[in-house]
Coordinates of C-alpha atoms in Angstrom, one line a residue:
X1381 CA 29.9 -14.2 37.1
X1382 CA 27.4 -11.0 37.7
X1383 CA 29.9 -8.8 35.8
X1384 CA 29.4 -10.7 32.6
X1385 CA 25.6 -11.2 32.6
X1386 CA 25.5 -7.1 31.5
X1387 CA 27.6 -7.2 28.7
X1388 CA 26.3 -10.8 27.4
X1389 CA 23.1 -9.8 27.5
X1390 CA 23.8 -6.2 25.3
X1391 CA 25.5 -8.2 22.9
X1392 CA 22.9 -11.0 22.6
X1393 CA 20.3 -7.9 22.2
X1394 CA 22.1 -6.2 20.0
X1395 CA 22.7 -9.1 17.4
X1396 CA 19.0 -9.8 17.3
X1397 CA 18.1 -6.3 16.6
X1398 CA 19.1 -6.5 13.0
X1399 CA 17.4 -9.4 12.5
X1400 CA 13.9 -8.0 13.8
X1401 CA 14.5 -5.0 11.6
X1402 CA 15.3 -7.0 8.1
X1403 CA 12.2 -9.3 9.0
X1404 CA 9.5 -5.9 9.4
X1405 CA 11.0 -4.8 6.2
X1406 CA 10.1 -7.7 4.7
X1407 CA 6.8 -7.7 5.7
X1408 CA 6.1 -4.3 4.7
X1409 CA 7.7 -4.5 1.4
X1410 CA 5.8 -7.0 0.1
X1411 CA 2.3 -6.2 -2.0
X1412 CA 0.5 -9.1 -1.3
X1413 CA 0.3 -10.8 1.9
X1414 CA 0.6 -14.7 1.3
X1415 CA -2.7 -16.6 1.4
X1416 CA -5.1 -13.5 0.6
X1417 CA -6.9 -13.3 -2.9
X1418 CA -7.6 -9.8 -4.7
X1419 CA -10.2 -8.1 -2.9
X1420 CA -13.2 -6.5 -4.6
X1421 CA -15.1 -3.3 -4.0
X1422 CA -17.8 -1.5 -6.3
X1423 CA -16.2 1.6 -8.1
X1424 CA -20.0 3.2 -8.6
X1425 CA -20.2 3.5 -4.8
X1426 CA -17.1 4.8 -3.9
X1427 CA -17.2 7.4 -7.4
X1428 CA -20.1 8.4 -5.9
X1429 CA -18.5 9.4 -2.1
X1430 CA -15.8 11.3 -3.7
X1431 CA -17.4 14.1 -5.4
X1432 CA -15.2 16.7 -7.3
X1433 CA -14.3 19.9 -5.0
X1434 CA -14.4 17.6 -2.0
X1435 CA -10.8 17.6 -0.4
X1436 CA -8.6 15.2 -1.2
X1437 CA -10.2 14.4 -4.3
X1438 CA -8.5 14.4 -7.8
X1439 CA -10.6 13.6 -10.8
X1440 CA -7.9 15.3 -13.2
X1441 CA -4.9 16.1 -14.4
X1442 CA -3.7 12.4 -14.1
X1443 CA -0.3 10.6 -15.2
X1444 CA -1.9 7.5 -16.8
X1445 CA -3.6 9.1 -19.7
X1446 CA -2.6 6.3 -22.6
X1447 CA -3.6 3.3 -22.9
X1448 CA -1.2 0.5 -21.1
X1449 CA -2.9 -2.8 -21.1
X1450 CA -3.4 -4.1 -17.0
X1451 CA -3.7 -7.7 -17.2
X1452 CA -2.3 -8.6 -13.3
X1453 CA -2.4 -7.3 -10.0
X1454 CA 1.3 -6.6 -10.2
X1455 CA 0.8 -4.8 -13.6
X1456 CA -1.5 -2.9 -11.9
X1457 CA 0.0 -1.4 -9.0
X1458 CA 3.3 -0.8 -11.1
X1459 CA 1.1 1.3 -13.5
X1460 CA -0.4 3.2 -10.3
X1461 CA 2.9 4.3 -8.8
X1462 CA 3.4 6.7 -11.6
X1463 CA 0.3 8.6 -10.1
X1464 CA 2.0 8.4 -6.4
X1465 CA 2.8 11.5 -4.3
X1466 CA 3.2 10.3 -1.1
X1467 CA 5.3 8.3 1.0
X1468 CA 4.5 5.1 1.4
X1469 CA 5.7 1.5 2.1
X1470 CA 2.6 -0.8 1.6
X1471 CA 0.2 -1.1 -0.8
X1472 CA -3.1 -2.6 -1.3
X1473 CA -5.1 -3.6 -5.0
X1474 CA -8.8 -4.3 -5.8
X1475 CA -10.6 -5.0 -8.0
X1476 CA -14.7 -4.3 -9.6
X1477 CA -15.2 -6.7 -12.0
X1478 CA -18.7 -5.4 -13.0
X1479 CA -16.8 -1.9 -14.0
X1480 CA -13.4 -3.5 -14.7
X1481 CA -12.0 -1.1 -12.7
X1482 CA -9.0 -1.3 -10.1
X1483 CA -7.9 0.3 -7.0
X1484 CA -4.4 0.5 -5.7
X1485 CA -3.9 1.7 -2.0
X1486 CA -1.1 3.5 -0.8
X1487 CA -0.1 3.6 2.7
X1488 CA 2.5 3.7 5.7
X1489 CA 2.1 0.4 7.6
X1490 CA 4.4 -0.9 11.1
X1491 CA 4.6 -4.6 11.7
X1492 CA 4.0 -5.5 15.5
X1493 CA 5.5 -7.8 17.9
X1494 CA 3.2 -10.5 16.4
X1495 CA 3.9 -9.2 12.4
X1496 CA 0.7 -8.2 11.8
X1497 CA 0.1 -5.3 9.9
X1498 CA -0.7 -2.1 11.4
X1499 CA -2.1 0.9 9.0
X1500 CA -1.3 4.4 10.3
X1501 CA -4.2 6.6 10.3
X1502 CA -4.7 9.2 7.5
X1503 CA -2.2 10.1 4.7
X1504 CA -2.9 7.4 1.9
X1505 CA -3.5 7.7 -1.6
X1506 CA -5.7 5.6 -3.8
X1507 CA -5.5 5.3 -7.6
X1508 CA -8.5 4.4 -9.7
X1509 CA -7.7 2.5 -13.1
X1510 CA -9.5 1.0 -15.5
X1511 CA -8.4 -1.9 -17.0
X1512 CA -6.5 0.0 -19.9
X1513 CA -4.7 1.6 -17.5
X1514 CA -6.1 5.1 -17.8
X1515 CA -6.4 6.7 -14.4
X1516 CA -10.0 7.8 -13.4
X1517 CA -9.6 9.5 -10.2
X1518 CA -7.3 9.4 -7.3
X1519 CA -8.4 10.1 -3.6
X1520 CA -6.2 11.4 -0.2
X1521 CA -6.0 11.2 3.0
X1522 CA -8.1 7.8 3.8

């Protein structure tokens, strides 16, 4: 009976691995996590902490230069994945209702054991848009 517990076991292991694998890449693949609203965030402040000349910073030479209406969440980060130069397979949207502006987050992200989200450190992007889907400024490396 010992000779059989070996190979059992592999093969039980093995069929579960793929299953593990499809479930993270779910996870990650998804924009919004279920249950969480849009978050918000003040464009003035964070226009002001990223100052042109200061690396990672891009106040020009955008994609998104014509006017395309955003009018969801959805809209939004579609429109701000034009503007994307870096890997990524998560991303995150805000919004400042006082400046109508929104924020879309791109990141690399690993799902633990208990599939939470983990954020690797370094190497996002964030697009700036205002609500006519102009780009404003886009910021590296947070």
């Amino acid at each position: 009976m010992k000779k059989h517990r070996f190979p059992v076991f592999t093969l039980v292991l093995l069929l579960s691995l793929p299953a593990c694998t499809q479930q993270a890449e779910t996870a990650l693949s998804s924009n919004e996590l279920a249950g969480q609203s849009l978050a918000s965030f003040s464009y003035e402040e964070d226009a002001a902490a990223y100052k042109d000349g200061d690396p990672g910073v891009n106040p020009n030479e955008f994609v998104n230069v014509d006017v395309h209406p955003i009018e969801s969440q959805d809209a939004a980060v579609e429109r701000a994945k034009s503007e994307c130069t870096i890997e990524y397979n998560a991303t995150s949207a805000s919004y400042d209702e006082s400046t109508d502006m929104w924020r879309i987050h791109f990141f690399t992200a690993a799902a633990r054991q208990d599939d939470a989200l983990w954020v690797t450190v370094g190497g996002g992007q964030s697009v700036y848009m205002n609500s006519d889907g102009i780009t404003q400024l886009i910021v590296y490396g947070e």
